[in-house]
Amino acid sequence: MAKLIDGKRISAQIKEELKAKVADLKEKGITGALAVIQVGDDPASSVYVRNKKRACEYIGIDSLSYELPEKTTQEELLELIARLNQDKKVKGILVQLPVPAHIDENTIIKAISPQKDVDGFHPQSVGALTIGQKGFVSCTPAGIIQLLKRSGIEIEGKNCVVVGRSNIVGKPMALLMLRENATVTITHSKTENLKEVCRGADILIVAIGKKEFIDASYVKEGAVVIDVGIHRDENNKLSGDVKFDEVEPLCEAITPVPGGVGPMTIAMLMNNCVQAMTD
Ligand code: NDP
């Protein structure tokens, strides 16, 4: 039976560490707030925003909430970001994505000061990651590194295959595994012989957004499998991009859905906020 990589436990551990760190910083007079901006009232976004604000409260960081109407113009949003960029007590700025279609996501991401880019999406943050310099790292891939390290899984020298090349998961994930000295292959929808490539992985990281796409035929015996996918069925039951029941018996270790990668994203956002307070 595979070892279950427990994201719930590890994220709770990280949040406890951050809580202690924030209390320590407060004693030294170092504080700061996270500004959370939501445009429109998409229900899924509202849940994410609420959870982020709750996490701030838990670890002791102030959060400032900006709930803007759907019809907010790009200029109005840019003005708010410019104001927050200047505000010394605001250490982190987060615009909940997606923004409404009349607003250009890339323009918004670029407007956030790289010093306050706690999502790690700004081109400067991505560039810093690419050339191995200090900067904010996208939260989900950063969380996966913590899952691997805190579960005692060796990364250095291992063959890692990342399935998916999105800007927020696949690409930064591959760069982080490279930084940890894995030998990395990035695959995507045009990859030929995907099965064969995946079967070469010691560590297989799947972020494709297709429910239970990866079955046992993609996985080498003894591999570590990380499932980033999240799918909710009509009964609210969650599943991932990996066919867990079929793949689990083959693996050395695997993340469940729910309770694997999911809880790590907010923990790492909090980690980035604390980094922003101390930089
Ligand atoms: P995107 O849709 O942005 O990217 C999907 C990637 O998968 C693309 O690069 C695409 O390739 C690739 N892909 C699609 N189909 C195939 C296929 N048949 N074979 C190989 N590659 C394929 O998704 P995200 O990266 O944003 O998210 C992926 C999943 O992770 C989703 O289920 C999402 O809900 C979840 N997620 C979970 C998070 C968490 O906190 N746990 C956070 C973020 C996402 P191509 O580029 O060629 O189109």
mmCIF file of N, CA and C in Angstrom, residues 126-184:
data_model
loop_
_atom_site.group_PDB
_atom_site.id
_atom_site.type_symbol
_atom_site.label_atom_id
_atom_site.label_comp_id
_atom_site.label_asym_id
_atom_site.label_seq_id
_atom_site.Cartn_x
_atom_site.Cartn_y
_atom_site.Cartn_z
ATOM 1 N N VAL A 126 8.083 35.412 -12.051
ATOM 2 C CA VAL A 126 8.301 34.220 -12.871
ATOM 3 C C VAL A 126 9.737 34.213 -13.397
ATOM 4 N N GLY A 127 10.205 35.395 -13.817
ATOM 5 C CA GLY A 127 11.584 35.517 -14.317
ATOM 6 C C GLY A 127 12.591 35.171 -13.233
ATOM 7 N N ALA A 128 12.340 35.665 -12.008
ATOM 8 C CA ALA A 128 13.254 35.391 -10.888
ATOM 9 C C ALA A 128 13.333 33.884 -10.620
ATOM 10 N N LEU A 129 12.188 33.228 -10.689
ATOM 11 C CA LEU A 129 12.170 31.767 -10.481
ATOM 12 C C LEU A 129 12.979 31.068 -11.577
ATOM 13 N N THR A 130 12.823 31.553 -12.796
ATOM 14 C CA THR A 130 13.502 30.930 -13.939
ATOM 15 C C THR A 130 15.020 31.008 -13.811
ATOM 16 N N ILE A 131 15.524 32.160 -13.313
ATOM 17 C CA ILE A 131 16.984 32.294 -13.222
ATOM 18 C C ILE A 131 17.496 32.067 -11.795
ATOM 19 N N GLY A 132 16.640 31.512 -10.950
ATOM 20 C CA GLY A 132 17.088 31.096 -9.612
ATOM 21 C C GLY A 132 17.319 32.242 -8.650
ATOM 22 N N GLN A 133 16.605 33.373 -8.852
ATOM 23 C CA GLN A 133 16.736 34.485 -7.908
ATOM 24 C C GLN A 133 15.540 34.520 -6.963
ATOM 25 N N LYS A 134 15.704 35.333 -5.905
ATOM 26 C CA LYS A 134 14.655 35.424 -4.893
ATOM 27 C C LYS A 134 13.419 36.124 -5.463
ATOM 28 N N GLY A 135 12.260 35.614 -5.120
ATOM 29 C CA GLY A 135 11.008 36.232 -5.553
ATOM 30 C C GLY A 135 9.862 35.372 -5.070
ATOM 31 N N PHE A 136 8.643 35.852 -5.263
ATOM 32 C CA PHE A 136 7.490 35.070 -4.838
ATOM 33 C C PHE A 136 7.240 33.925 -5.825
ATOM 34 N N VAL A 137 6.900 32.765 -5.268
ATOM 35 C CA VAL A 137 6.655 31.585 -6.103
ATOM 36 C C VAL A 137 5.172 31.231 -6.044
ATOM 37 N N SER A 138 4.617 30.884 -7.185
ATOM 38 C CA SER A 138 3.220 30.465 -7.298
ATOM 39 C C SER A 138 2.890 29.426 -6.210
ATOM 40 N N CYS A 139 1.753 29.624 -5.541
ATOM 41 C CA CYS A 139 1.498 28.906 -4.274
ATOM 42 C C CYS A 139 1.302 27.392 -4.424
ATOM 43 N N THR A 140 0.564 26.951 -5.442
ATOM 44 C CA THR A 140 0.298 25.511 -5.545
ATOM 45 C C THR A 140 1.594 24.717 -5.784
ATOM 46 N N PRO A 141 2.432 25.097 -6.764
ATOM 47 C CA PRO A 141 3.686 24.358 -6.932
ATOM 48 C C PRO A 141 4.608 24.467 -5.713
ATOM 49 N N ALA A 142 4.645 25.643 -5.078
ATOM 50 C CA ALA A 142 5.489 25.773 -3.873
ATOM 51 C C ALA A 142 4.984 24.818 -2.794
ATOM 52 N N GLY A 143 3.669 24.645 -2.715
ATOM 53 C CA GLY A 143 3.085 23.721 -1.740
ATOM 54 C C GLY A 143 3.462 22.279 -2.027
ATOM 55 N N ILE A 144 3.557 21.940 -3.306
ATOM 56 C CA ILE A 144 3.921 20.563 -3.672
ATOM 57 C C ILE A 144 5.366 20.253 -3.243
ATOM 58 N N ILE A 145 6.243 21.228 -3.387
ATOM 59 C CA ILE A 145 7.628 21.026 -2.919
ATOM 60 C C ILE A 145 7.619 20.746 -1.412
ATOM 61 N N GLN A 146 6.819 21.500 -0.665
ATOM 62 C CA GLN A 146 6.728 21.266 0.782
ATOM 63 C C GLN A 146 6.163 19.876 1.079
ATOM 64 N N LEU A 147 5.154 19.461 0.318
ATOM 65 C CA LEU A 147 4.584 18.119 0.523
ATOM 66 C C LEU A 147 5.656 17.044 0.351
ATOM 67 N N LEU A 148 6.447 17.191 -0.703
ATOM 68 C CA LEU A 148 7.479 16.182 -0.984
ATOM 69 C C LEU A 148 8.540 16.192 0.114
ATOM 70 N N LYS A 149 9.031 17.399 0.439
ATOM 71 C CA LYS A 149 10.125 17.494 1.409
ATOM 72 C C LYS A 149 9.684 17.022 2.791
ATOM 73 N N ARG A 150 8.517 17.471 3.210
ATOM 74 C CA ARG A 150 8.059 17.140 4.562
ATOM 75 C C ARG A 150 7.553 15.700 4.654
ATOM 76 N N SER A 151 7.442 15.014 3.519
ATOM 77 C CA SER A 151 7.096 13.589 3.548
ATOM 78 C C SER A 151 8.349 12.737 3.364
ATOM 79 N N GLY A 152 9.502 13.385 3.366
ATOM 80 C CA GLY A 152 10.772 12.660 3.273
ATOM 81 C C GLY A 152 11.035 12.062 1.903
ATOM 82 N N ILE A 153 10.456 12.642 0.865
ATOM 83 C CA ILE A 153 10.667 12.109 -0.495
ATOM 84 C C ILE A 153 11.846 12.824 -1.143
ATOM 85 N N GLU A 154 12.806 12.043 -1.570
ATOM 86 C CA GLU A 154 14.009 12.620 -2.178
ATOM 87 C C GLU A 154 13.691 13.129 -3.585
ATOM 88 N N ILE A 155 14.169 14.309 -3.908
ATOM 89 C CA ILE A 155 13.897 14.885 -5.239
ATOM 90 C C ILE A 155 15.167 14.868 -6.103
ATOM 91 N N GLU A 156 16.282 15.178 -5.476
ATOM 92 C CA GLU A 156 17.541 15.326 -6.230
ATOM 93 C C GLU A 156 17.860 14.082 -7.072
ATOM 94 N N GLY A 157 18.133 14.330 -8.340
ATOM 95 C CA GLY A 157 18.541 13.251 -9.240
ATOM 96 C C GLY A 157 17.403 12.402 -9.775
ATOM 97 N N LYS A 158 16.177 12.632 -9.281
ATOM 98 C CA LYS A 158 15.047 11.794 -9.713
ATOM 99 C C LYS A 158 14.479 12.281 -11.048
ATOM 100 N N ASN A 159 13.868 11.344 -11.775
ATOM 101 C CA ASN A 159 13.178 11.724 -13.007
ATOM 102 C C ASN A 159 11.787 12.212 -12.643
ATOM 103 N N CYS A 160 11.529 13.468 -12.966
ATOM 104 C CA CYS A 160 10.216 14.034 -12.654
ATOM 105 C C CYS A 160 9.488 14.363 -13.953
ATOM 106 N N VAL A 161 8.274 13.889 -14.100
ATOM 107 C CA VAL A 161 7.460 14.263 -15.254
ATOM 108 C C VAL A 161 6.292 15.114 -14.747
ATOM 109 N N VAL A 162 6.174 16.314 -15.331
ATOM 110 C CA VAL A 162 5.056 17.201 -15.001
ATOM 111 C C VAL A 162 4.077 17.136 -16.169
ATOM 112 N N VAL A 163 2.832 16.765 -15.897
ATOM 113 C CA VAL A 163 1.825 16.726 -16.966
ATOM 114 C C VAL A 163 0.986 17.995 -16.852
ATOM 115 N N GLY A 164 1.079 18.858 -17.864
ATOM 116 C CA GLY A 164 0.414 20.172 -17.843
ATOM 117 C C GLY A 164 1.468 21.267 -17.825
ATOM 118 N N ARG A 165 1.184 22.361 -18.557
ATOM 119 C CA ARG A 165 2.175 23.453 -18.664
ATOM 120 C C ARG A 165 1.519 24.809 -18.441
ATOM 121 N N SER A 166 0.547 24.864 -17.535
ATOM 122 C CA SER A 166 -0.093 26.159 -17.283
ATOM 123 C C SER A 166 0.879 27.084 -16.566
ATOM 124 N N ASN A 167 0.581 28.404 -16.655
ATOM 125 C CA ASN A 167 1.474 29.386 -16.017
ATOM 126 C C ASN A 167 1.418 29.312 -14.502
ATOM 127 N N ILE A 168 0.278 28.840 -13.953
ATOM 128 C CA ILE A 168 0.176 28.858 -12.487
ATOM 129 C C ILE A 168 0.565 27.538 -11.828
ATOM 130 N N VAL A 169 0.541 26.448 -12.593
ATOM 131 C CA VAL A 169 0.927 25.162 -11.986
ATOM 132 C C VAL A 169 2.087 24.495 -12.748
ATOM 133 N N GLY A 170 1.821 24.032 -13.961
ATOM 134 C CA GLY A 170 2.795 23.182 -14.663
ATOM 135 C C GLY A 170 4.169 23.807 -14.827
ATOM 136 N N LYS A 171 4.220 25.033 -15.388
ATOM 137 C CA LYS A 171 5.541 25.642 -15.669
ATOM 138 C C LYS A 171 6.312 25.947 -14.386
ATOM 139 N N PRO A 172 5.708 26.677 -13.405
ATOM 140 C CA PRO A 172 6.488 26.909 -12.173
ATOM 141 C C PRO A 172 6.850 25.614 -11.452
ATOM 142 N N MET A 173 5.986 24.616 -11.556
ATOM 143 C CA MET A 173 6.279 23.323 -10.920
ATOM 144 C C MET A 173 7.559 22.722 -11.484
ATOM 145 N N ALA A 174 7.650 22.745 -12.823
ATOM 146 C CA ALA A 174 8.827 22.176 -13.480
ATOM 147 C C ALA A 174 10.088 22.942 -13.055
ATOM 148 N N LEU A 175 9.975 24.279 -12.978
ATOM 149 C CA LEU A 175 11.143 25.086 -12.594
ATOM 150 C C LEU A 175 11.559 24.806 -11.150
ATOM 151 N N LEU A 176 10.579 24.616 -10.279
ATOM 152 C CA LEU A 176 10.907 24.326 -8.874
ATOM 153 C C LEU A 176 11.563 22.957 -8.729
ATOM 154 N N MET A 177 11.078 21.982 -9.489
ATOM 155 C CA MET A 177 11.699 20.645 -9.414
ATOM 156 C C MET A 177 13.126 20.689 -9.965
ATOM 157 N N LEU A 178 13.324 21.528 -10.979
ATOM 158 C CA LEU A 178 14.674 21.712 -11.521
ATOM 159 C C LEU A 178 15.576 22.349 -10.467
ATOM 160 N N ARG A 179 15.038 23.344 -9.754
ATOM 161 C CA ARG A 179 15.786 24.020 -8.690
ATOM 162 C C ARG A 179 16.186 23.005 -7.613
ATOM 163 N N GLU A 180 15.340 21.989 -7.422
ATOM 164 C CA GLU A 180 15.636 20.941 -6.429
ATOM 165 C C GLU A 180 16.481 19.818 -7.021
ATOM 166 N N ASN A 181 17.009 20.052 -8.227
ATOM 167 C CA ASN A 181 17.919 19.107 -8.883
ATOM 168 C C ASN A 181 17.282 17.810 -9.362
ATOM 169 N N ALA A 182 15.997 17.855 -9.686
ATOM 170 C CA ALA A 182 15.390 16.719 -10.389
ATOM 171 C C ALA A 182 15.725 16.847 -11.874
ATOM 172 N N THR A 183 15.582 15.746 -12.607
ATOM 173 C CA THR A 183 15.671 15.800 -14.067
ATOM 174 C C THR A 183 14.233 15.885 -14.559
ATOM 175 N N VAL A 184 13.906 17.007 -15.217
ATOM 176 C CA VAL A 184 12.479 17.326 -15.403
ATOM 177 C C VAL A 184 12.040 17.214 -16.865
#
